[in-house]
Amino acid sequence: MNRQEQHLTEQPAWIDQAKTVLDDSARDLDATTLSRLNRARQTALAAYRPRPPRVWLLPAGLASAACALLLAFAVWQPHRHAGDTGTSPTSTATAAKSGETDATDEASPEFYQNLEFYAWLDAQNKGGDG
Amino acid sequence: MAPIAGTIATPTSDYARRVDAVSTNQRALDQFLRGVERRALRMAELACGSRDDALDLVQDAMCAFVKNYSAKPESDWAPLFHRVLDSRLNDFHRRRTVRSRWLAVFDRKTDDDDAYDPIEQAEDTQNPGPLLRLAGSEAGKALDAALKALPLRQRQAFLLRMWEGFDVATTAQVMQCSEGSVKTHLSRALTALRRALEDHQ
């Protein structure tokens, strides 16, 4: 038997002996230690709460998604309305170039600033007619 | 009428089945912990050198295991429990290393004082203690001393592989390292132990 084979055959013997010694030391614990181990186990088991199945996750996820969509729609909607009804600077400029006058033009701040001039002009026109 | 009876009976039977499952699982957990607690205590005691600390560590490991892994299949419980315990032992080892560093600093500062000396009051980890008195034989004492002298990872590799009987892959999973590391730790542990126990063979 060479050295390596001897090593292989010897190894289980002392390991078995070590396991036996460890088993004995675990088996022959004193009563106080066993009592404390028992208490530790009971404490751990007292905290045992089986986790309920998370059936609420799907409805909660759907509700969250719906809220997010609603919020996104609400935020996006006013911009679209403003784009539809608002007068763009381009369209105002085009109207001014073409000389069109409408209610919007009459209601402009410049009209009110020159209101006295328009009143005088109106009086002059009436005087000329009369 | 039959469908109504069925709808009334179903929640009750579901509840009863669930209660049964809970109590069965709790019984199985109790049985499992009862089976591993003594060996776990020995492992913890070899790692930290104190019975009280070992009991605290085992209780911590039990609580964490029950809280986090009780829903796992029973076949996985042993590796998972030892994984939790191994983490606790690593944490303890780390804390003790940091504490000993601070104590060393403290000791240097109060070297000339005759005041209370924490080192002198600290528990002697080389003291045989009750466990070795239980083991009784010279071989038991020698094995305990040799195991305590091993580094934590080598001791864990030896105990998990040889005493608990886990295979290399499971031991690696428990110790959260590679299989190669387990083999290295185990080989070094076996060499050191064989050398230490040569006189007692």
GROMACS .gro file of C-alpha atoms in nm:
model
  331
    1MET     CA    1   0.000   0.000   0.000
    2ASN     CA    2   0.158   0.327  -0.103
    3ARG     CA    3   0.142   0.649   0.096
    4GLN     CA    4  -0.151   0.800  -0.096
    5GLU     CA    5  -0.369   0.489  -0.051
    6GLN     CA    6  -0.278   0.478   0.314
    7HIS     CA    7  -0.380   0.844   0.344
    8LEU     CA    8  -0.715   0.774   0.178
    9THR     CA    9  -0.790   0.477   0.400
   10GLU     CA   10  -0.682   0.657   0.714
   11GLN     CA   11  -0.885   0.971   0.654
   12PRO     CA   12  -1.235   0.829   0.707
   13ALA     CA   13  -1.131   0.669   1.035
   14TRP     CA   14  -1.036   0.987   1.214
   15ILE     CA   15  -1.315   1.181   1.048
   16ASP     CA   16  -1.565   0.924   1.168
   17GLN     CA   17  -1.414   0.950   1.513
   18ALA     CA   18  -1.446   1.328   1.500
   19LYS     CA   19  -1.808   1.300   1.387
   20THR     CA   20  -1.883   1.062   1.673
   21VAL     CA   21  -1.728   1.300   1.924
   22LEU     CA   22  -1.928   1.591   1.781
   23ASP     CA   23  -2.249   1.386   1.783
   24ASP     CA   24  -2.190   1.294   2.146
   25SER     CA   25  -2.128   1.652   2.247
   26ALA     CA   26  -2.449   1.761   2.072
   27ARG     CA   27  -2.649   1.478   2.227
   28ASP     CA   28  -2.527   1.524   2.584
   29LEU     CA   29  -2.622   1.887   2.632
   30ASP     CA   30  -2.729   1.979   2.984
   31ALA     CA   31  -3.091   2.036   3.080
   32THR     CA   32  -3.055   2.412   3.117
   33THR     CA   33  -2.919   2.448   2.766
   34LEU     CA   34  -3.191   2.223   2.625
   35SER     CA   35  -3.454   2.430   2.802
   36ARG     CA   36  -3.312   2.749   2.658
   37LEU     CA   37  -3.297   2.593   2.313
   38ASN     CA   38  -3.660   2.492   2.350
   39ARG     CA   39  -3.754   2.846   2.448
   40ALA     CA   40  -3.561   2.984   2.151
   41ARG     CA   41  -3.747   2.749   1.919
   42GLN     CA   42  -4.084   2.841   2.064
   43THR     CA   43  -4.000   3.210   2.028
   44ALA     CA   44  -3.913   3.159   1.664
   45LEU     CA   45  -4.228   2.958   1.598
   46ALA     CA   46  -4.445   3.215   1.774
   47ALA     CA   47  -4.338   3.465   1.511
   48TYR     CA   48  -4.454   3.230   1.237
   49ARG     CA   49  -4.714   3.401   1.021
   50PRO     CA   50  -4.788   3.238   0.690
   51ARG     CA   51  -4.785   3.501   0.420
   52PRO     CA   52  -5.131   3.546   0.274
   53PRO     CA   53  -5.153   3.513  -0.101
   54ARG     CA   54  -5.107   3.853  -0.257
   55VAL     CA   55  -5.432   3.860  -0.452
   56TRP     CA   56  -5.462   4.235  -0.406
   57LEU     CA   57  -5.154   4.301  -0.617
   58LEU     CA   58  -5.334   4.270  -0.954
   59PRO     CA   59  -5.629   4.503  -0.877
   60ALA     CA   60  -5.395   4.750  -0.708
   61GLY     CA   61  -5.167   4.748  -1.011
   62LEU     CA   62  -5.458   4.799  -1.247
   63ALA     CA   63  -5.596   5.084  -1.036
   64SER     CA   64  -5.254   5.250  -1.027
   65ALA     CA   65  -5.220   5.219  -1.404
   66ALA     CA   66  -5.569   5.366  -1.454
   67CYS     CA   67  -5.488   5.660  -1.224
   68ALA     CA   68  -5.162   5.724  -1.409
   69LEU     CA   69  -5.343   5.720  -1.743
   70LEU     CA   70  -5.613   5.955  -1.614
   71LEU     CA   71  -5.353   6.194  -1.480
   72ALA     CA   72  -5.161   6.189  -1.805
   73PHE     CA   73  -5.481   6.257  -2.001
   74ALA     CA   74  -5.580   6.542  -1.767
   75VAL     CA   75  -5.239   6.704  -1.801
   76TRP     CA   76  -5.233   6.668  -2.177
   77GLN     CA   77  -5.593   6.782  -2.247
   78PRO     CA   78  -5.571   7.159  -2.159
   79HIS     CA   79  -5.275   7.204  -2.392
   80ARG     CA   80  -5.475   7.056  -2.675
   81HIS     CA   81  -5.773   7.291  -2.602
   82ALA     CA   82  -5.544   7.588  -2.584
   83GLY     CA   83  -5.405   7.497  -2.923
   84ASP     CA   84  -5.753   7.464  -3.070
   85THR     CA   85  -5.913   7.787  -2.942
   86GLY     CA   86  -5.622   8.020  -2.890
   87THR     CA   87  -5.529   8.277  -3.154
   88SER     CA   88  -5.186   8.222  -3.278
   89PRO     CA   89  -4.961   8.521  -3.343
   90THR     CA   90  -4.933   8.412  -3.705
   91SER     CA   91  -5.308   8.431  -3.766
   92THR     CA   92  -5.332   8.775  -3.596
   93ALA     CA   93  -5.054   8.912  -3.807
   94THR     CA   94  -5.218   8.777  -4.122
   95ALA     CA   95  -5.548   8.940  -4.031
   96ALA     CA   96  -5.377   9.275  -3.961
   97LYS     CA   97  -5.203   9.265  -4.297
   98SER     CA   98  -5.524   9.204  -4.482
   99GLY     CA   99  -5.694   9.499  -4.304
  100GLU     CA  100  -5.972   9.302  -4.158
  101THR     CA  101  -6.132   9.446  -3.844
  102ASP     CA  102  -6.342   9.244  -3.615
  103ALA     CA  103  -6.453   9.238  -3.255
  104THR     CA  104  -6.119   9.114  -3.145
  105ASP     CA  105  -5.944   9.413  -3.300
  106GLU     CA  106  -6.192   9.659  -3.143
  107ALA     CA  107  -6.139   9.506  -2.808
  108SER     CA  108  -5.765   9.554  -2.828
  109PRO     CA  109  -5.592   9.779  -2.568
  110GLU     CA  110  -5.484  10.027  -2.839
  111PHE     CA  111  -5.850  10.094  -2.924
  112TYR     CA  112  -5.930  10.186  -2.562
  113GLN     CA  113  -5.617  10.400  -2.530
  114ASN     CA  114  -5.727  10.611  -2.830
  115LEU     CA  115  -6.093  10.618  -2.734
  116GLU     CA  116  -6.100  11.001  -2.696
  117PHE     CA  117  -5.954  11.042  -3.044
  118TYR     CA  118  -6.216  10.814  -3.192
  119ALA     CA  119  -6.493  11.008  -3.003
  120TRP     CA  120  -6.358  11.339  -3.141
  121LEU     CA  121  -6.335  11.192  -3.490
  122ASP     CA  122  -6.690  11.069  -3.463
  123ALA     CA  123  -6.809  11.415  -3.347
  124GLN     CA  124  -6.625  11.578  -3.637
  125ASN     CA  125  -6.785  11.340  -3.883
  126LYS     CA  126  -7.130  11.407  -3.738
  127GLY     CA  127  -7.063  11.785  -3.753
  128GLY     CA  128  -6.955  11.760  -4.116
  129ASP     CA  129  -7.262  11.567  -4.206
  130GLY     CA  130  -7.492  11.814  -4.026
  131MET     CA  131  -8.035   2.447  -0.402
  132ALA     CA  132  -7.721   2.250  -0.456
  133PRO     CA  133  -7.521   2.545  -0.594
  134ILE     CA  134  -7.616   2.761  -0.292
  135ALA     CA  135  -7.505   2.487  -0.056
  136GLY     CA  136  -7.183   2.464  -0.253
  137THR     CA  137  -7.114   2.837  -0.229
  138ILE     CA  138  -7.172   2.835   0.144
  139ALA     CA  139  -6.959   2.528   0.204
  140THR     CA  140  -6.661   2.641  -0.005
  141PRO     CA  141  -6.530   2.930   0.212
  142THR     CA  142  -6.564   2.722   0.528
  143SER     CA  143  -6.376   2.432   0.380
  144ASP     CA  144  -6.116   2.669   0.237
  145TYR     CA  145  -6.067   2.825   0.576
  146ALA     CA  146  -6.045   2.485   0.744
  147ARG     CA  147  -5.799   2.366   0.481
  148ARG     CA  148  -5.588   2.678   0.532
  149VAL     CA  149  -5.588   2.639   0.911
  150ASP     CA  150  -5.489   2.275   0.866
  151ALA     CA  151  -5.207   2.372   0.631
  152VAL     CA  152  -5.080   2.635   0.875
  153SER     CA  153  -5.075   2.396   1.171
  154THR     CA  154  -4.916   2.123   0.960
  155ASN     CA  155  -4.646   2.361   0.842
  156GLN     CA  156  -4.588   2.481   1.196
  157ARG     CA  157  -4.553   2.123   1.317
  158ALA     CA  158  -4.310   2.050   1.036
  159LEU     CA  159  -4.109   2.361   1.124
  160ASP     CA  160  -4.102   2.260   1.490
  161GLN     CA  161  -3.982   1.914   1.395
  162PHE     CA  162  -3.717   2.050   1.166
  163LEU     CA  163  -3.582   2.303   1.418
  164ARG     CA  164  -3.585   2.038   1.690
  165GLY     CA  165  -3.367   1.824   1.463
  166VAL     CA  166  -3.106   2.087   1.381
  167GLU     CA  167  -3.090   2.299   1.694
  168ARG     CA  168  -2.831   2.098   1.888
  169ARG     CA  169  -2.584   2.077   1.605
  170ALA     CA  170  -2.645   2.442   1.528
  171LEU     CA  171  -2.568   2.528   1.888
  172ARG     CA  172  -2.243   2.331   1.876
  173MET     CA  173  -2.141   2.503   1.554
  174ALA     CA  174  -2.218   2.844   1.700
  175GLU     CA  175  -2.039   2.760   2.021
  176LEU     CA  176  -1.727   2.651   1.835
  177ALA     CA  177  -1.739   2.974   1.637
  178CYS     CA  178  -1.795   3.220   1.920
  179GLY     CA  179  -1.658   3.033   2.220
  180SER     CA  180  -1.946   3.118   2.450
  181ARG     CA  181  -2.261   2.922   2.525
  182ASP     CA  182  -2.473   3.233   2.583
  183ASP     CA  183  -2.363   3.399   2.260
  184ALA     CA  184  -2.419   3.072   2.077
  185LEU     CA  185  -2.775   3.044   2.209
  186ASP     CA  186  -2.848   3.403   2.103
  187LEU     CA  187  -2.709   3.337   1.757
  188VAL     CA  188  -2.912   3.018   1.717
  189GLN     CA  189  -3.230   3.193   1.829
  190ASP     CA  190  -3.162   3.477   1.583
  191ALA     CA  191  -3.106   3.227   1.306
  192MET     CA  192  -3.425   3.038   1.392
  193CYS     CA  193  -3.634   3.357   1.394
  194ALA     CA  194  -3.490   3.477   1.063
  195PHE     CA  195  -3.536   3.136   0.907
  196VAL     CA  196  -3.898   3.106   1.019
  197LYS     CA  197  -3.975   3.459   0.907
  198ASN     CA  198  -3.813   3.441   0.565
  199TYR     CA  199  -3.795   3.082   0.451
  200SER     CA  200  -4.077   2.887   0.614
  201ALA     CA  201  -4.276   2.901   0.291
  202LYS     CA  202  -3.998   2.727   0.098
  203PRO     CA  203  -4.014   2.353   0.028
  204GLU     CA  204  -3.909   2.137   0.321
  205SER     CA  205  -3.625   1.983   0.123
  206ASP     CA  206  -3.459   2.327   0.108
  207TRP     CA  207  -3.491   2.404   0.477
  208ALA     CA  208  -3.163   2.253   0.596
  209PRO     CA  209  -2.935   2.444   0.355
  210LEU     CA  210  -3.137   2.762   0.407
  211PHE     CA  211  -3.123   2.737   0.786
  212HIS     CA  212  -2.748   2.679   0.778
  213ARG     CA  213  -2.709   2.966   0.538
  214VAL     CA  214  -2.884   3.196   0.784
  215LEU     CA  215  -2.675   3.061   1.071
  216ASP     CA  216  -2.355   3.099   0.868
  217SER     CA  217  -2.443   3.463   0.798
  218ARG     CA  218  -2.503   3.522   1.168
  219LEU     CA  219  -2.169   3.362   1.253
  220ASN     CA  220  -1.990   3.578   0.997
  221ASP     CA  221  -2.157   3.890   1.137
  222PHE     CA  222  -2.057   3.790   1.490
  223HIS     CA  223  -1.700   3.725   1.382
  224ARG     CA  224  -1.683   4.063   1.208
  225ARG     CA  225  -1.827   4.246   1.509
  226ARG     CA  226  -1.583   4.075   1.742
  227THR     CA  227  -1.291   4.167   1.519
  228VAL     CA  228  -1.394   4.535   1.520
  229ARG     CA  229  -1.454   4.525   1.896
  230SER     CA  230  -1.115   4.369   1.963
  231ARG     CA  231  -0.952   4.645   1.757
  232TRP     CA  232  -1.125   4.911   1.965
  233LEU     CA  233  -1.037   4.726   2.283
  234ALA     CA  234  -0.674   4.716   2.173
  235VAL     CA  235  -0.679   5.095   2.129
  236PHE     CA  236  -0.849   5.137   2.465
  237ASP     CA  237  -0.596   4.907   2.625
  238ARG     CA  238  -0.304   5.108   2.490
  239LYS     CA  239  -0.449   5.433   2.623
  240THR     CA  240  -0.511   5.304   2.973
  241ASP     CA  241  -0.201   5.093   2.992
  242ASP     CA  242  -0.071   5.263   3.304
  243ASP     CA  243  -0.405   5.278   3.483
  244ASP     CA  244  -0.493   5.044   3.762
  245ALA     CA  245  -0.860   5.083   3.681
  246TYR     CA  246  -1.103   4.818   3.552
  247ASP     CA  247  -0.938   4.605   3.284
  248PRO     CA  248  -1.192   4.473   3.027
  249ILE     CA  249  -0.943   4.225   2.884
  250GLU     CA  250  -0.895   4.071   3.225
  251GLN     CA  251  -1.272   4.047   3.271
  252ALA     CA  252  -1.338   3.902   2.924
  253GLU     CA  253  -1.425   3.538   2.899
  254ASP     CA  254  -1.137   3.306   2.824
  255THR     CA  255  -1.228   3.133   2.499
  256GLN     CA  256  -0.959   2.873   2.555
  257ASN     CA  257  -1.129   2.762   2.874
  258PRO     CA  258  -1.266   2.411   2.814
  259GLY     CA  259  -1.613   2.498   2.947
  260PRO     CA  260  -1.907   2.266   3.000
  261LEU     CA  261  -1.907   2.128   2.651
  262LEU     CA  262  -1.568   1.970   2.685
  263ARG     CA  263  -1.655   1.840   3.027
  264LEU     CA  264  -1.948   1.671   2.857
  265ALA     CA  265  -1.729   1.535   2.582
  266GLY     CA  266  -1.516   1.394   2.858
  267SER     CA  267  -1.248   1.216   2.661
  268GLU     CA  268  -0.912   1.348   2.561
  269ALA     CA  269  -1.011   1.308   2.199
  270GLY     CA  270  -1.312   1.534   2.252
  271LYS     CA  271  -1.100   1.801   2.412
  272ALA     CA  272  -0.841   1.779   2.139
  273LEU     CA  273  -1.104   1.797   1.867
  274ASP     CA  274  -1.271   2.097   2.026
  275ALA     CA  275  -0.941   2.277   2.063
  276ALA     CA  276  -0.842   2.194   1.706
  277LEU     CA  277  -1.177   2.309   1.569
  278LYS     CA  278  -1.166   2.633   1.768
  279ALA     CA  279  -0.817   2.700   1.639
  280LEU     CA  280  -0.936   2.681   1.277
  281PRO     CA  281  -1.033   2.995   1.087
  282LEU     CA  282  -1.411   3.045   1.065
  283ARG     CA  283  -1.449   2.951   0.698
  284GLN     CA  284  -1.238   2.637   0.730
  285ARG     CA  285  -1.430   2.525   1.037
  286GLN     CA  286  -1.762   2.589   0.865
  287ALA     CA  287  -1.650   2.397   0.557
  288PHE     CA  288  -1.548   2.101   0.772
  289LEU     CA  289  -1.862   2.099   0.987
  290LEU     CA  290  -2.105   2.147   0.698
  291ARG     CA  291  -1.934   1.900   0.469
  292MET     CA  292  -1.829   1.630   0.713
  293TRP     CA  293  -2.070   1.663   1.004
  294GLU     CA  294  -2.388   1.786   0.836
  295GLY     CA  295  -2.312   1.577   0.529
  296PHE     CA  296  -2.388   1.844   0.269
  297ASP     CA  297  -2.232   1.795  -0.073
  298VAL     CA  298  -1.987   2.046  -0.214
  299ALA     CA  299  -2.250   2.238  -0.412
  300THR     CA  300  -2.484   2.273  -0.114
  301THR     CA  301  -2.197   2.373   0.114
  302ALA     CA  302  -2.096   2.638  -0.138
  303GLN     CA  303  -2.455   2.760  -0.146
  304VAL     CA  304  -2.469   2.775   0.235
  305MET     CA  305  -2.135   2.953   0.266
  306GLN     CA  306  -2.214   3.177  -0.030
  307CYS     CA  307  -1.887   3.105  -0.206
  308SER     CA  308  -1.769   2.896  -0.500
  309GLU     CA  309  -1.731   2.520  -0.493
  310GLY     CA  310  -1.356   2.563  -0.544
  311SER     CA  311  -1.338   2.776  -0.229
  312VAL     CA  312  -1.522   2.507  -0.034
  313LYS     CA  313  -1.275   2.246  -0.151
  314THR     CA  314  -0.981   2.469  -0.059
  315HIS     CA  315  -1.122   2.550   0.286
  316LEU     CA  316  -1.201   2.184   0.349
  317SER     CA  317  -0.862   2.063   0.237
  318ARG     CA  318  -0.685   2.310   0.465
  319ALA     CA  319  -0.918   2.224   0.753
  320LEU     CA  320  -0.854   1.852   0.712
  321THR     CA  321  -0.480   1.903   0.702
  322ALA     CA  322  -0.484   2.121   1.013
  323LEU     CA  323  -0.717   1.889   1.201
  324ARG     CA  324  -0.524   1.577   1.109
  325ARG     CA  325  -0.203   1.738   1.227
  326ALA     CA  326  -0.367   1.850   1.551
  327LEU     CA  327  -0.529   1.514   1.620
  328GLU     CA  328  -0.235   1.293   1.528
  329ASP     CA  329  -0.151   1.234   1.893
  330HIS     CA  330  -0.503   1.112   1.969
  331GLN     CA  331  -0.548   0.863   1.687
   0.00000   0.00000   0.00000
